[in-house]
Amino acid sequence: MTGGGFATSANGVEFEAKITPIVIISCIMAATGGLMFGYDVGVSGGVTSMPDFLEKFFPVVYRKVQAGTEKDSNYCKYDNQGLQLFTSSLYLAGLTATFFASYTTRTRGRRLTMLIAGVFFIIGVALNAGAQDLAMLIAGRILLGCGVGFANQAVPLFLSEIAPTRIRGGLNILFQLNITIGILFANLVNYGTAKRMGMEVIVRFGGNPALLLTVGALLVTETPNSLVERGRLDEGKAVLRRIRGTDNVEPEFADLLEASRLAKEVKHPFRNLLQRKNRPQLVIAVALQIFQQCTGINAIMFYAPVLFNTVGFGNDASLYSAVVTGAVNVLSTVVSIYSVDKVGRRFLLLEAGFQMFFSQVVIAIILGIKVTDHSTNLSKGFAILVVVMICTYVAAFAWSWGPLGWLIPSETFPLETRSAGQSVTVCVNLLFTFIIAQAFLSMLCHFKFGIFIFFSAWVLVMSFFVMFLLPETKNVPIEEMTERVWKKHWFWARFMDDHNDQVFVNGKKSNGKSNGFDPSTRL
């Protein structure tokens, strides 16, 4: 069943597009890349709180947790660089892999890049499931990280390019929804198998989403944007007709051809990202990734069971609480899918900023009063309140910074720098994910309850950034962002006069000429 609709380009021409089954199925299959990413996040937090896992791979931490001596602070019993490296190595590998993924995405297509991601995931799961020592465990994590780098590079671009304009936000958020489902699935597996089957079986479950992504990459169609970019014009037009459910695709196809022409003139997309006219998209993309990690969400998702253990929950209770927060994460992401193309990106980000700030401050106050270095006076009522506040925080993130941190960069770069821009987006995201994952347990040890004050301060900063500098991109065709968004923004419009930019065309610098350009308007 299809639904009809139109999107209007900058010159007033309407793009006809129906919501076709092939688009929905392709987006669902592609978005399974997020399942593996989410499962890795959830498994990391679960196994690092399990005694059997700690005894086998991190005996120093195991002895510290089991001994529970008076000199060991409640906040410091999991503070170990090796344990943090187990979690963070995945993201460092993903950071490196994204540079290679940018090349394959641009020259070989989005579909092949997703297939490579699936293969990396399968091999990484196999290594982790059979790990006999820490080196083998880290090697598996590194391969999983390569899969994350390739998947995070290709999937958001695929979803933004194949989706009709008016539901692009909702379909793109399927990637984030799958991440949250992966986290919940991992939490359920952690809780259900921790005592019965052990860490190896928990890791093997990760083979399911890895296989889904690989099969999905074989079945989905390539995006028309990618086909046109690589010179396969007839095939690109045929795919565009099929996914839009209409033969009237000439206006949209003409936009793709123009975008492709500009892209082919650019031989050094990474250099051209630094052009003045591309600075707004680059600044927004980088800022969103830094801010997304500085909300503290991944610290909570990575180490949720450890965190709940720290504040006085038993091991089973901490795993159960992680399941509850994972379920909230999934349901709230569904809210984002429904609302993002109705209320817009800015509204969701600003509302969530208030909600996250409030909940983190409340958590900090409770922990500051009730949880000291050597005693935990957390009554059942306060323990429930901590879980409720963490769920409030997770819900706000899940319908805002979680999905929109990926959606907005994937829809704002022009075609000529889109792959390079997405590569920078993924790279910055994984870099700061690595930093937070590597530092969180040490920060928790030193900051104690103040860790939540630290993250709430960042939430305040990023909310002001959204209020003044982030434009609304709701219902704007992806190839029309420059004309309809950046050139009309109160601040970023000044960067759109690119006459004096040095453009790298055919490997050479080309200086545009300016007529009557006032240098005083340049920043």
mmCIF file of C-alpha atoms in Angstrom, residues 124-484:
data_model
loop_
_atom_site.group_PDB
_atom_site.id
_atom_site.type_symbol
_atom_site.label_atom_id
_atom_site.label_comp_id
_atom_site.label_asym_id
_atom_site.label_seq_id
_atom_site.Cartn_x
_atom_site.Cartn_y
_atom_site.Cartn_z
ATOM 1 C CA GLY A 124 34.176 -9.931 15.554
ATOM 2 C CA VAL A 125 31.360 -11.857 17.256
ATOM 3 C CA ALA A 126 33.084 -15.167 16.479
ATOM 4 C CA LEU A 127 36.366 -13.968 18.026
ATOM 5 C CA ASN A 128 34.696 -12.603 21.156
ATOM 6 C CA ALA A 129 32.590 -15.716 21.665
ATOM 7 C CA GLY A 130 35.712 -17.915 21.570
ATOM 8 C CA ALA A 131 38.015 -15.532 23.466
ATOM 9 C CA GLN A 132 40.445 -17.304 25.811
ATOM 10 C CA ASP A 133 42.437 -14.286 26.926
ATOM 11 C CA LEU A 134 42.274 -10.498 27.008
ATOM 12 C CA ALA A 135 44.197 -10.062 23.732
ATOM 13 C CA MET A 136 41.699 -12.198 21.805
ATOM 14 C CA LEU A 137 38.830 -10.355 23.483
ATOM 15 C CA ILE A 138 40.211 -6.945 22.460
ATOM 16 C CA ALA A 139 40.903 -8.201 18.898
ATOM 17 C CA GLY A 140 37.242 -9.179 18.550
ATOM 18 C CA ARG A 141 36.167 -5.785 19.884
ATOM 19 C CA ILE A 142 38.400 -4.057 17.322
ATOM 20 C CA LEU A 143 36.753 -5.966 14.453
ATOM 21 C CA LEU A 144 33.331 -5.112 15.860
ATOM 22 C CA GLY A 145 34.500 -1.495 15.906
ATOM 23 C CA CYS A 146 35.389 -1.687 12.218
ATOM 24 C CA GLY A 147 31.827 -2.881 11.602
ATOM 25 C CA VAL A 148 30.479 0.062 13.596
ATOM 26 C CA GLY A 149 32.590 2.501 11.544
ATOM 27 C CA PHE A 150 31.339 1.150 8.214
ATOM 28 C CA ALA A 151 27.709 0.811 9.337
ATOM 29 C CA ASN A 152 27.503 4.273 10.897
ATOM 30 C CA GLN A 153 29.005 5.769 7.747
ATOM 31 C CA ALA A 154 26.641 4.119 5.265
ATOM 32 C CA VAL A 155 23.304 3.521 7.005
ATOM 33 C CA PRO A 156 22.301 7.126 7.892
ATOM 34 C CA LEU A 157 23.195 8.267 4.349
ATOM 35 C CA PHE A 158 21.238 5.379 2.837
ATOM 36 C CA LEU A 159 18.168 6.163 4.921
ATOM 37 C CA SER A 160 18.227 9.918 4.229
ATOM 38 C CA GLU A 161 18.698 9.446 0.481
ATOM 39 C CA ILE A 162 16.111 6.757 -0.127
ATOM 40 C CA ALA A 163 13.319 8.216 2.025
ATOM 41 C CA PRO A 164 10.673 10.644 0.699
ATOM 42 C CA THR A 165 11.240 14.152 2.038
ATOM 43 C CA ARG A 166 8.180 14.402 4.249
ATOM 44 C CA ILE A 167 9.007 11.223 6.236
ATOM 45 C CA ARG A 168 12.812 11.376 5.921
ATOM 46 C CA GLY A 169 13.233 12.126 9.630
ATOM 47 C CA GLY A 170 11.091 9.223 10.766
ATOM 48 C CA LEU A 171 12.720 6.682 8.464
ATOM 49 C CA ASN A 172 16.223 7.886 9.307
ATOM 50 C CA ILE A 173 15.475 7.431 13.009
ATOM 51 C CA LEU A 174 14.899 3.730 12.320
ATOM 52 C CA PHE A 175 18.698 3.467 12.667
ATOM 53 C CA GLN A 176 18.577 4.918 16.169
ATOM 54 C CA LEU A 177 15.519 2.797 16.992
ATOM 55 C CA ASN A 178 17.479 -0.306 16.090
ATOM 56 C CA ILE A 179 20.352 0.864 18.291
ATOM 57 C CA THR A 180 17.943 1.127 21.228
ATOM 58 C CA ILE A 181 16.391 -2.260 20.425
ATOM 59 C CA GLY A 182 19.900 -3.730 20.317
ATOM 60 C CA ILE A 183 20.662 -2.264 23.752
ATOM 61 C CA LEU A 184 17.394 -3.629 25.174
ATOM 62 C CA PHE A 185 18.013 -7.040 23.596
ATOM 63 C CA ALA A 186 21.491 -7.114 25.147
ATOM 64 C CA ASN A 187 20.106 -6.122 28.558
ATOM 65 C CA LEU A 188 17.483 -8.867 28.377
ATOM 66 C CA VAL A 189 20.110 -11.422 27.388
ATOM 67 C CA ASN A 190 22.401 -10.208 30.181
ATOM 68 C CA TYR A 191 19.611 -10.552 32.733
ATOM 69 C CA GLY A 192 18.293 -13.880 31.467
ATOM 70 C CA THR A 193 21.572 -15.731 30.934
ATOM 71 C CA ALA A 194 24.067 -14.194 33.358
ATOM 72 C CA LYS A 195 23.856 -17.070 35.860
ATOM 73 C CA ARG A 196 22.827 -19.874 33.519
ATOM 74 C CA MET A 197 24.948 -19.639 30.380
ATOM 75 C CA GLY A 198 27.839 -17.253 30.912
ATOM 76 C CA MET A 199 29.540 -14.553 28.913
ATOM 77 C CA GLU A 200 30.342 -16.667 25.796
ATOM 78 C CA VAL A 201 26.669 -17.399 25.065
ATOM 79 C CA ILE A 202 25.739 -13.759 25.665
ATOM 80 C CA VAL A 203 28.288 -12.659 23.064
ATOM 81 C CA ARG A 204 27.153 -15.323 20.576
ATOM 82 C CA PHE A 205 23.667 -13.800 20.565
ATOM 83 C CA GLY A 206 25.312 -10.845 18.780
ATOM 84 C CA GLY A 207 25.605 -13.050 15.698
ATOM 85 C CA ASN A 208 21.865 -12.622 15.071
ATOM 86 C CA PRO A 209 21.884 -8.866 14.343
ATOM 87 C CA ALA A 210 25.203 -9.253 12.474
ATOM 88 C CA LEU A 211 23.599 -11.825 10.171
ATOM 89 C CA LEU A 212 20.513 -9.631 9.700
ATOM 90 C CA LEU A 213 22.632 -6.691 8.526
ATOM 91 C CA THR A 214 24.629 -8.861 6.111
ATOM 92 C CA VAL A 215 21.518 -10.407 4.558
ATOM 93 C CA GLY A 216 19.801 -7.017 4.497
ATOM 94 C CA ALA A 217 22.708 -5.451 2.616
ATOM 95 C CA LEU A 218 22.389 -8.165 -0.040
ATOM 96 C CA LEU A 219 18.655 -7.557 -0.471
ATOM 97 C CA VAL A 220 18.263 -3.756 -0.422
ATOM 98 C CA THR A 221 18.492 -1.524 -3.482
ATOM 99 C CA GLU A 222 21.233 1.077 -3.904
ATOM 100 C CA THR A 223 20.179 4.725 -3.507
ATOM 101 C CA PRO A 224 19.576 6.754 -6.690
ATOM 102 C CA ASN A 225 21.858 9.478 -5.315
ATOM 103 C CA SER A 226 24.768 7.038 -5.133
ATOM 104 C CA LEU A 227 24.080 5.548 -8.561
ATOM 105 C CA VAL A 228 23.931 8.984 -10.198
ATOM 106 C CA GLU A 229 27.059 10.072 -8.308
ATOM 107 C CA ARG A 230 28.903 7.073 -9.822
ATOM 108 C CA GLY A 231 27.670 7.776 -13.363
ATOM 109 C CA ARG A 232 25.013 5.035 -13.582
ATOM 110 C CA LEU A 233 22.308 7.451 -14.697
ATOM 111 C CA ASP A 234 19.797 5.070 -16.305
ATOM 112 C CA GLU A 235 19.922 2.714 -13.352
ATOM 113 C CA GLY A 236 19.622 5.632 -10.955
ATOM 114 C CA LYS A 237 16.523 6.940 -12.729
ATOM 115 C CA ALA A 238 14.951 3.474 -12.778
ATOM 116 C CA VAL A 239 15.550 3.047 -9.040
ATOM 117 C CA LEU A 240 14.136 6.518 -8.384
ATOM 118 C CA ARG A 241 10.930 5.598 -10.248
ATOM 119 C CA ARG A 242 10.656 2.351 -8.290
ATOM 120 C CA ILE A 243 11.170 3.811 -4.822
ATOM 121 C CA ARG A 244 8.962 6.863 -5.452
ATOM 122 C CA GLY A 245 6.151 4.782 -6.979
ATOM 123 C CA THR A 246 5.657 7.154 -9.915
ATOM 124 C CA ASP A 247 7.046 7.879 -13.391
ATOM 125 C CA ASN A 248 7.003 11.619 -12.674
ATOM 126 C CA VAL A 249 10.518 11.840 -11.222
ATOM 127 C CA GLU A 250 12.054 14.332 -13.661
ATOM 128 C CA PRO A 251 12.235 17.283 -11.217
ATOM 129 C CA GLU A 252 13.904 15.224 -8.505
ATOM 130 C CA PHE A 253 16.175 13.488 -11.008
ATOM 131 C CA ALA A 254 17.243 16.879 -12.386
ATOM 132 C CA ASP A 255 18.190 17.897 -8.837
ATOM 133 C CA LEU A 256 20.254 14.725 -8.485
ATOM 134 C CA LEU A 257 22.027 15.381 -11.797
ATOM 135 C CA GLU A 258 22.913 18.932 -10.749
ATOM 136 C CA ALA A 259 24.145 17.722 -7.366
ATOM 137 C CA SER A 260 26.177 15.010 -9.117
ATOM 138 C CA ARG A 261 27.700 17.540 -11.524
ATOM 139 C CA LEU A 262 28.888 19.632 -8.611
ATOM 140 C CA ALA A 263 30.151 16.519 -6.828
ATOM 141 C CA LYS A 264 32.242 15.442 -9.838
ATOM 142 C CA GLU A 265 33.950 18.817 -9.951
ATOM 143 C CA VAL A 266 35.172 18.215 -6.422
ATOM 144 C CA LYS A 267 38.177 15.890 -6.412
ATOM 145 C CA HIS A 268 39.130 16.519 -2.793
ATOM 146 C CA PRO A 269 35.889 16.366 -0.759
ATOM 147 C CA PHE A 270 37.674 16.475 2.599
ATOM 148 C CA ARG A 271 39.525 19.667 1.610
ATOM 149 C CA ASN A 272 36.368 21.206 0.264
ATOM 150 C CA LEU A 273 34.637 20.552 3.586
ATOM 151 C CA LEU A 274 36.782 23.420 4.856
ATOM 152 C CA GLN A 275 35.397 25.848 2.263
ATOM 153 C CA ARG A 276 33.573 28.795 3.743
ATOM 154 C CA LYS A 277 30.248 27.735 2.200
ATOM 155 C CA ASN A 278 30.517 24.295 3.846
ATOM 156 C CA ARG A 279 31.487 25.640 7.259
ATOM 157 C CA PRO A 280 27.931 25.802 8.681
ATOM 158 C CA GLN A 281 27.206 22.123 7.938
ATOM 159 C CA LEU A 282 30.629 21.089 9.264
ATOM 160 C CA VAL A 283 30.307 23.086 12.483
ATOM 161 C CA ILE A 284 26.776 21.775 13.115
ATOM 162 C CA ALA A 285 27.774 18.162 12.423
ATOM 163 C CA VAL A 286 30.857 18.270 14.668
ATOM 164 C CA ALA A 287 29.064 20.141 17.452
ATOM 165 C CA LEU A 288 26.123 17.712 17.462
ATOM 166 C CA GLN A 289 28.447 14.712 17.834
ATOM 167 C CA ILE A 290 30.419 16.299 20.684
ATOM 168 C CA PHE A 291 27.253 17.389 22.428
ATOM 169 C CA GLN A 292 25.577 13.999 21.941
ATOM 170 C CA GLN A 293 28.370 12.288 23.876
ATOM 171 C CA CYS A 294 28.609 15.060 26.477
ATOM 172 C CA THR A 295 25.010 14.417 27.503
ATOM 173 C CA GLY A 296 26.529 11.414 29.303
ATOM 174 C CA ILE A 297 24.146 8.931 27.679
ATOM 175 C CA ASN A 298 26.728 6.418 26.549
ATOM 176 C CA ALA A 299 28.361 6.483 29.975
ATOM 177 C CA ILE A 300 25.017 5.389 31.419
ATOM 178 C CA MET A 301 24.280 2.856 28.664
ATOM 179 C CA PHE A 302 27.789 1.343 28.688
ATOM 180 C CA TYR A 303 27.946 1.004 32.420
ATOM 181 C CA ALA A 304 24.293 0.923 33.549
ATOM 182 C CA PRO A 305 24.624 -2.311 35.587
ATOM 183 C CA VAL A 306 27.945 -1.107 37.035
ATOM 184 C CA LEU A 307 26.385 2.265 37.873
ATOM 185 C CA PHE A 308 23.384 0.674 39.593
ATOM 186 C CA ASN A 309 25.750 -1.631 41.494
ATOM 187 C CA THR A 310 27.725 1.404 42.590
ATOM 188 C CA VAL A 311 24.707 3.148 44.110
ATOM 189 C CA GLY A 312 23.709 0.073 46.098
ATOM 190 C CA PHE A 313 21.623 -2.226 43.873
ATOM 191 C CA GLY A 314 22.476 -5.942 43.938
ATOM 192 C CA ASN A 315 23.766 -7.566 40.757
ATOM 193 C CA ASP A 316 20.391 -8.993 39.682
ATOM 194 C CA ALA A 317 18.615 -5.746 40.565
ATOM 195 C CA SER A 318 21.162 -3.707 38.618
ATOM 196 C CA LEU A 319 20.712 -5.853 35.496
ATOM 197 C CA TYR A 320 16.924 -5.623 35.884
ATOM 198 C CA SER A 321 17.108 -1.832 36.213
ATOM 199 C CA ALA A 322 19.220 -1.701 33.053
ATOM 200 C CA VAL A 323 16.461 -3.630 31.255
ATOM 201 C CA VAL A 324 13.902 -1.053 32.427
ATOM 202 C CA THR A 325 15.991 1.878 31.136
ATOM 203 C CA GLY A 326 16.565 -0.008 27.870
ATOM 204 C CA ALA A 327 12.812 -0.434 27.389
ATOM 205 C CA VAL A 328 12.248 3.269 28.034
ATOM 206 C CA ASN A 329 14.942 3.992 25.460
ATOM 207 C CA VAL A 330 13.122 1.979 22.780
ATOM 208 C CA LEU A 331 9.648 3.384 23.469
ATOM 209 C CA SER A 332 10.904 6.978 23.530
ATOM 210 C CA THR A 333 12.680 6.530 20.194
ATOM 211 C CA VAL A 334 9.329 5.489 18.724
ATOM 212 C CA VAL A 335 7.963 8.837 19.971
ATOM 213 C CA SER A 336 10.696 10.552 17.962
ATOM 214 C CA ILE A 337 9.810 8.635 14.791
ATOM 215 C CA TYR A 338 6.206 9.835 15.094
ATOM 216 C CA SER A 339 6.945 13.441 16.022
ATOM 217 C CA VAL A 340 10.182 14.507 14.295
ATOM 218 C CA ASP A 341 8.539 15.365 10.952
ATOM 219 C CA LYS A 342 5.585 17.013 12.705
ATOM 220 C CA VAL A 343 7.008 19.210 15.472
ATOM 221 C CA GLY A 344 10.494 19.526 14.004
ATOM 222 C CA ARG A 345 14.065 18.924 15.132
ATOM 223 C CA ARG A 346 14.575 22.068 17.201
ATOM 224 C CA PHE A 347 11.513 21.583 19.420
ATOM 225 C CA LEU A 348 12.526 18.047 20.379
ATOM 226 C CA LEU A 349 16.102 19.099 21.185
ATOM 227 C CA LEU A 350 15.084 22.083 23.302
ATOM 228 C CA GLU A 351 12.374 20.226 25.251
ATOM 229 C CA ALA A 352 14.771 17.362 25.930
ATOM 230 C CA GLY A 353 17.443 19.779 27.135
ATOM 231 C CA PHE A 354 15.221 20.923 30.014
ATOM 232 C CA GLN A 355 14.181 17.356 30.861
ATOM 233 C CA MET A 356 17.752 15.991 30.884
ATOM 234 C CA PHE A 357 19.093 18.911 32.920
ATOM 235 C CA PHE A 358 16.395 18.528 35.570
ATOM 236 C CA SER A 359 16.762 14.750 35.941
ATOM 237 C CA GLN A 360 20.566 14.844 36.178
ATOM 238 C CA VAL A 361 20.510 17.512 38.881
ATOM 239 C CA VAL A 362 17.981 15.480 40.913
ATOM 240 C CA ILE A 363 20.138 12.324 40.582
ATOM 241 C CA ALA A 364 23.231 14.252 41.700
ATOM 242 C CA ILE A 365 21.408 15.584 44.786
ATOM 243 C CA ILE A 366 20.136 12.123 45.803
ATOM 244 C CA LEU A 367 23.525 10.437 45.355
ATOM 245 C CA GLY A 368 25.313 13.316 47.077
ATOM 246 C CA ILE A 369 23.161 12.919 50.167
ATOM 247 C CA LYS A 370 22.656 9.159 50.289
ATOM 248 C CA VAL A 371 25.749 7.498 48.730
ATOM 249 C CA THR A 372 29.139 8.171 50.348
ATOM 250 C CA ASP A 373 32.530 6.581 49.688
ATOM 251 C CA HIS A 374 32.038 3.746 52.158
ATOM 252 C CA SER A 375 28.331 3.494 52.815
ATOM 253 C CA THR A 376 25.129 3.303 50.826
ATOM 254 C CA ASN A 377 22.047 4.602 52.617
ATOM 255 C CA LEU A 378 19.782 4.354 49.606
ATOM 256 C CA SER A 379 16.342 3.309 50.793
ATOM 257 C CA LYS A 380 13.948 1.521 48.470
ATOM 258 C CA GLY A 381 12.054 4.758 47.827
ATOM 259 C CA PHE A 382 15.167 6.710 46.877
ATOM 260 C CA ALA A 383 16.455 3.790 44.769
ATOM 261 C CA ILE A 384 13.203 3.812 42.787
ATOM 262 C CA LEU A 385 13.475 7.603 42.413
ATOM 263 C CA VAL A 386 16.997 7.226 40.989
ATOM 264 C CA VAL A 387 15.720 4.715 38.424
ATOM 265 C CA VAL A 388 12.767 6.989 37.558
ATOM 266 C CA MET A 389 15.073 9.972 37.063
ATOM 267 C CA ILE A 390 17.476 7.953 34.916
ATOM 268 C CA CYS A 391 14.490 6.777 32.842
ATOM 269 C CA THR A 392 13.309 10.400 32.536
ATOM 270 C CA TYR A 393 16.769 11.356 31.322
ATOM 271 C CA VAL A 394 17.015 8.396 28.906
ATOM 272 C CA ALA A 395 13.555 9.125 27.484
ATOM 273 C CA ALA A 396 14.484 12.730 26.728
ATOM 274 C CA PHE A 397 17.708 11.694 25.022
ATOM 275 C CA ALA A 398 15.981 8.939 23.037
ATOM 276 C CA TRP A 399 13.540 11.288 21.316
ATOM 277 C CA SER A 400 16.080 14.053 20.732
ATOM 278 C CA TRP A 401 19.875 13.960 20.824
ATOM 279 C CA GLY A 402 20.058 10.216 20.151
ATOM 280 C CA PRO A 403 18.359 10.068 16.742
ATOM 281 C CA LEU A 404 18.765 13.712 15.721
ATOM 282 C CA GLY A 405 22.512 13.630 16.274
ATOM 283 C CA TRP A 406 22.639 11.230 13.313
ATOM 284 C CA LEU A 407 19.711 12.568 11.303
ATOM 285 C CA ILE A 408 20.656 16.241 11.000
ATOM 286 C CA PRO A 409 24.233 15.784 9.673
ATOM 287 C CA SER A 410 23.096 13.119 7.184
ATOM 288 C CA GLU A 411 20.519 15.465 5.628
ATOM 289 C CA THR A 412 22.398 18.793 5.578
ATOM 290 C CA PHE A 413 25.632 18.213 3.617
ATOM 291 C CA PRO A 414 25.473 18.746 -0.185
ATOM 292 C CA LEU A 415 26.109 15.660 -2.331
ATOM 293 C CA GLU A 416 29.664 16.716 -3.269
ATOM 294 C CA THR A 417 30.789 16.567 0.373
ATOM 295 C CA ARG A 418 28.156 14.230 1.834
ATOM 296 C CA SER A 419 30.326 11.117 2.194
ATOM 297 C CA ALA A 420 33.231 13.149 3.566
ATOM 298 C CA GLY A 421 30.895 15.032 5.899
ATOM 299 C CA GLN A 422 29.348 11.811 7.177
ATOM 300 C CA SER A 423 32.841 10.409 7.693
ATOM 301 C CA VAL A 424 33.799 13.405 9.839
ATOM 302 C CA THR A 425 30.481 13.056 11.710
ATOM 303 C CA VAL A 426 31.079 9.387 12.512
ATOM 304 C CA CYS A 427 34.746 10.013 13.317
ATOM 305 C CA VAL A 428 34.005 12.777 15.824
ATOM 306 C CA ASN A 429 31.182 10.740 17.365
ATOM 307 C CA LEU A 430 33.366 7.681 17.847
ATOM 308 C CA LEU A 431 36.301 9.758 19.102
ATOM 309 C CA PHE A 432 34.216 11.294 21.871
ATOM 310 C CA THR A 433 32.485 7.969 22.533
ATOM 311 C CA PHE A 434 35.959 6.469 23.015
ATOM 312 C CA ILE A 435 36.984 9.300 25.347
ATOM 313 C CA ILE A 436 33.843 8.987 27.484
ATOM 314 C CA ALA A 437 34.020 5.168 27.559
ATOM 315 C CA GLN A 438 37.695 5.210 28.520
ATOM 316 C CA ALA A 439 37.310 7.920 31.147
ATOM 317 C CA PHE A 440 33.877 7.375 32.726
ATOM 318 C CA LEU A 441 34.752 4.916 35.495
ATOM 319 C CA SER A 442 37.743 7.065 36.468
ATOM 320 C CA MET A 443 35.565 10.183 36.358
ATOM 321 C CA LEU A 444 32.959 8.420 38.520
ATOM 322 C CA CYS A 445 35.713 7.566 41.026
ATOM 323 C CA HIS A 446 36.996 11.156 41.234
ATOM 324 C CA PHE A 447 33.826 13.225 40.638
ATOM 325 C CA LYS A 448 31.510 10.834 42.511
ATOM 326 C CA PHE A 449 27.936 12.228 42.363
ATOM 327 C CA GLY A 450 29.373 15.345 40.688
ATOM 328 C CA ILE A 451 29.612 13.384 37.433
ATOM 329 C CA PHE A 452 25.909 14.146 36.888
ATOM 330 C CA ILE A 453 26.493 17.863 37.545
ATOM 331 C CA PHE A 454 29.287 17.752 34.947
ATOM 332 C CA PHE A 455 27.002 16.286 32.285
ATOM 333 C CA SER A 456 24.054 18.561 33.194
ATOM 334 C CA ALA A 457 26.277 21.620 32.614
ATOM 335 C CA TRP A 458 26.991 20.359 29.121
ATOM 336 C CA VAL A 459 23.255 19.908 28.513
ATOM 337 C CA LEU A 460 22.753 23.580 29.364
ATOM 338 C CA VAL A 461 25.463 24.656 26.910
ATOM 339 C CA MET A 462 24.113 22.529 24.054
ATOM 340 C CA SER A 463 20.562 23.794 24.577
ATOM 341 C CA PHE A 464 21.742 27.375 24.036
ATOM 342 C CA PHE A 465 23.605 26.217 20.927
ATOM 343 C CA VAL A 466 20.390 24.735 19.501
ATOM 344 C CA MET A 467 18.374 27.814 20.408
ATOM 345 C CA PHE A 468 20.601 30.239 18.519
ATOM 346 C CA LEU A 469 22.571 28.314 15.884
ATOM 347 C CA LEU A 470 20.684 25.210 14.747
ATOM 348 C CA PRO A 471 18.251 25.814 11.834
ATOM 349 C CA GLU A 472 15.107 23.754 11.296
ATOM 350 C CA THR A 473 15.397 21.164 8.485
ATOM 351 C CA LYS A 474 11.927 19.619 8.727
ATOM 352 C CA ASN A 475 10.299 18.887 5.334
ATOM 353 C CA VAL A 476 13.163 20.386 3.292
ATOM 354 C CA PRO A 477 14.311 18.251 0.286
ATOM 355 C CA ILE A 478 17.815 16.934 0.933
ATOM 356 C CA GLU A 479 19.362 18.582 -2.141
ATOM 357 C CA GLU A 480 17.707 21.947 -1.348
ATOM 358 C CA MET A 481 19.239 22.596 2.083
ATOM 359 C CA THR A 482 21.603 25.343 0.912
ATOM 360 C CA GLU A 483 18.931 27.494 -0.715
ATOM 361 C CA ARG A 484 16.139 26.936 1.782
#
